[in-house]
Amino acid sequence: MPTQKELAKLAGVSSGTVSNVISGSVPVGERSREKVLKAIRELNYQPNLIARSLRTNRTHTVGIIVPDITIPFFPKVIRGAESAARERGYFVVVAESEGSSEREAELIALLRSQRVDGILLIVAAGAKRPPLSSSDLPVVYLDRLPDGFEVDSVCVDDRAAAEMGIVHLLSMGHRRIAILTGPLTLKNEQERLRGYRQAFKKSGVPVQESLIWSSSFNLEEVMSVCQKGLLKPRNRPTALFTTNGLSGMGALRSIIASGLSTPRDIAFVTFDELTSEDIFRPAITSIVQPASEIGSRGMEILIDRINTGSVTGPRKKIRLPAMLAVRESSGVMLQKRKTL
Amino acid sequence: MPTQKELAKLAGVSSGTVSNVISGSVPVGERSREKVLKAIRELNYQPNLIARSLRTNRTHTVGIIVPDITIPFFPKVIRGAESAARERGYFVVVAESEGSSEREAELIALLRSQRVDGILLIVAAGAKRPPLSSSDLPVVYLDRLPDGFEVDSVCVDDRAAAEMGIVHLLSMGHRRIAILTGPLTLKNEQERLRGYRQAFKKSGVPVQESLIWSSSFNLEEVMSVCQKGLLKPRNRPTALFTTNGLSGMGALRSIIASGLSTPRDIAFVTFDELTSEDIFRPAITSIVQPASEIGSRGMEILIDRINTGSVTGPRKKIRLPAMLAVRESSGVMLQKRKTL
DNA sequence: GTGAAAGCGCTAACAA
DNA sequence: TTGTTAGCGCTTTCAC
């Protein structure tokens, strides 16, 4: 692969001039510039970003760590982040923590070794403390926030979003509404549970503590917790709300495995969309997060931090509104669906 | 961030010795090694991969370019590639071409600038010639092959796989089986169509050319082609086979939009799974590709090329078998499904 | 076994 | 406006 030195020789100028032409930061005479551009074309020169990064101590690359790339929510976040990055001349490298904090730590170390300029992080699980602090390397937390620490973050207003889902079920006449959460070590899971309580409180319906179930991000565990709750027909809730896509998936499987169907035997609403397609039945009523926007806003904040080099100062906390997509599983056909 | 020079100073040795300790390629005395390791711990040293790459001219990174990260097939391929890479000490950077050849070319240029050691490529669309040749930078084509060029590649046996799907429909008694393909500039689309013909030929049923439809990878266009074919009840096929996930999605939407349902009004089988979940109805009978294995085998071949530096020599062409997952949309319940 | 030093390709400061 | 040069952090000879 050709280097600037070779370009310089071919063009008959110094390598400094070549660099100036390429960077455009220093004006270069018309004749020299022409010769350099010609040489670039002739040799099919591609700048060596490795060398540039070593020199400038900037890679124009940010890492994004997500727990699981096969869950529909995360690719959408990545998309949003990627396009915001591209607009600003940054590259994105995607890494998957597989829901493991150890792997997450490895990935962070790796990204640091690769000298990324910053990291967008969706934490693997409920770490006690943030796995990374901005005083170290700029980081913006997405979706899942470390509890009780001041960090830059973008997520939905979890409490309001969950409340909206529960209010919907209450308005459909349900009273025995169970909630199945993920690990309550995660702040957003806590918030979503809080939204549940808040909805009940506002409507004056008493909460039944026995209908509050929580589990992990492990599908088997989720299913077992859920099955147990659905077991006895007499105590069975008439509606079920799950606080994340994985729990929703587990719950839906459990419902089907129990021989029940939705919305006939039990109404069902979940946080996040279980599939990105809307042509499958049962169509799931869900709380839809602005996934792409979470990614793009996060990236904007991150690149801002990188460019201004402001590692201190007040943290940005962005709370975006979620949307309730009423479909079939919660029990009504409000109107003929347009999409089909 | 600490450098080897700083480690050297702290440990009281030369920076060459530090490097030898870290790389392990040159034996180092017990005492020096201890001091260096201690310094590494004390300063929380992270090697600068940028500098190392500049020096060694190797990044231990490979790029993978996929058309669309939100289509379930591709994340699975990425997963397989990633884990094979990790086992061999390589990193993966994921890039998305969005189905555009121009974007693909940009991404290739970018990855070259980043000096990746090789590329796994799922081409955006039917390019006339391979966008990248291994004499340039090691590349392995996955899933979609450039027609008529000798390249390293991994994909399923498209013809046999499609044939399997059609044989299934024929065995269900269907004779008017339509096929909807993607762009026939892609070799694997051609092959899948060939499998269709082959199945008919072997079974002695004549092919009706009017039931061979083809379109692009644009969902709207797919739907319009499909709608047209489904329009008149008299000529309507009794079964529809689509050769890729996107066409399958478009077809299913069209079927529903036409007020038809599957398998009642029309049997339906598609290449690729339309959703990774099996709890939605209608459950789609589909040709399932070993996505993860496509990724991992491709990565093995690629890293092999990189390590041996063999840019010439015979190309590896891996053909993996696909699997027919009989579910509901093709018309029978062969047995009670275990998964639910 | 260890240290000194060259140089990977680039940028940026300085000199001319 | 252009050329010269130091040096980013690392690996890798080459002496010692």
CSV table of N, CA, C and O (backbone and C1' of nucleotides) in Angstrom, one decimal, chain A residues 4 19 45 52 55, chain C residues 8-12:
chain,number,residue,atom,x,y,z
A,4,GLN,N,2.5,8.3,2.0
A,4,GLN,CA,2.6,9.7,1.6
A,4,GLN,C,4.0,9.9,1.1
A,4,GLN,O,4.1,10.8,0.2
A,19,SER,N,0.9,15.8,3.0
A,19,SER,CA,0.0,15.8,4.2
A,19,SER,C,-0.9,17.0,4.2
A,19,SER,O,-2.1,16.9,4.5
A,45,TYR,N,-4.1,5.8,-3.6
A,45,TYR,CA,-3.6,5.9,-2.2
A,45,TYR,C,-4.8,5.9,-1.2
A,45,TYR,O,-5.9,6.5,-1.5
A,52,ARG,N,-2.2,7.7,11.4
A,52,ARG,CA,-2.7,9.0,11.8
A,52,ARG,C,-3.2,9.0,13.2
A,52,ARG,O,-3.0,10.0,14.0
A,55,ARG,N,-0.4,9.2,15.7
A,55,ARG,CA,0.1,10.6,15.7
A,55,ARG,C,-0.8,11.6,16.4
A,55,ARG,O,-0.4,12.4,17.3
C,8,DC,P,10.3,2.9,7.8
C,8,DC,O5',8.8,2.4,7.8
C,8,DC,C5',8.5,1.0,8.1
C,8,DC,C4',7.2,0.9,8.8
C,8,DC,C3',6.2,2.0,8.4
C,8,DC,O3',5.3,1.5,7.4
C,8,DC,C1',6.3,1.8,10.8
C,9,DG,P,5.2,2.2,6.0
C,9,DG,O5',4.2,3.5,6.4
C,9,DG,C5',2.9,3.2,6.8
C,9,DG,C4',2.3,4.5,7.2
C,9,DG,C3',2.3,5.6,6.2
C,9,DG,O3',1.0,6.1,6.1
C,9,DG,C1',3.2,6.3,8.3
C,10,DC,P,0.6,7.4,5.3
C,10,DC,O5',0.5,8.5,6.5
C,10,DC,C5',-0.6,8.3,7.4
C,10,DC,C4',-0.3,9.2,8.6
C,10,DC,C3',-0.3,10.7,8.3
C,10,DC,O3',-1.6,11.2,8.7
C,10,DC,C1',1.5,10.1,9.7
C,11,DT,P,-2.0,12.7,8.3
C,11,DT,O5',-1.3,13.5,9.5
C,11,DT,C5',-1.9,13.3,10.8
C,11,DT,C4',-1.1,14.2,11.8
C,11,DT,C3',-1.3,15.7,11.6
C,11,DT,O3',-1.5,16.2,12.9
C,11,DT,C1',1.0,15.2,11.6
C,12,DA,P,-2.1,17.7,13.1
C,12,DA,O5',-0.8,18.5,13.6
C,12,DA,C5',-0.1,18.0,14.7
C,12,DA,C4',1.1,18.8,14.8
C,12,DA,C3',0.9,20.3,14.6
C,12,DA,O3',1.8,21.0,15.4
C,12,DA,C1',2.5,19.6,13.1
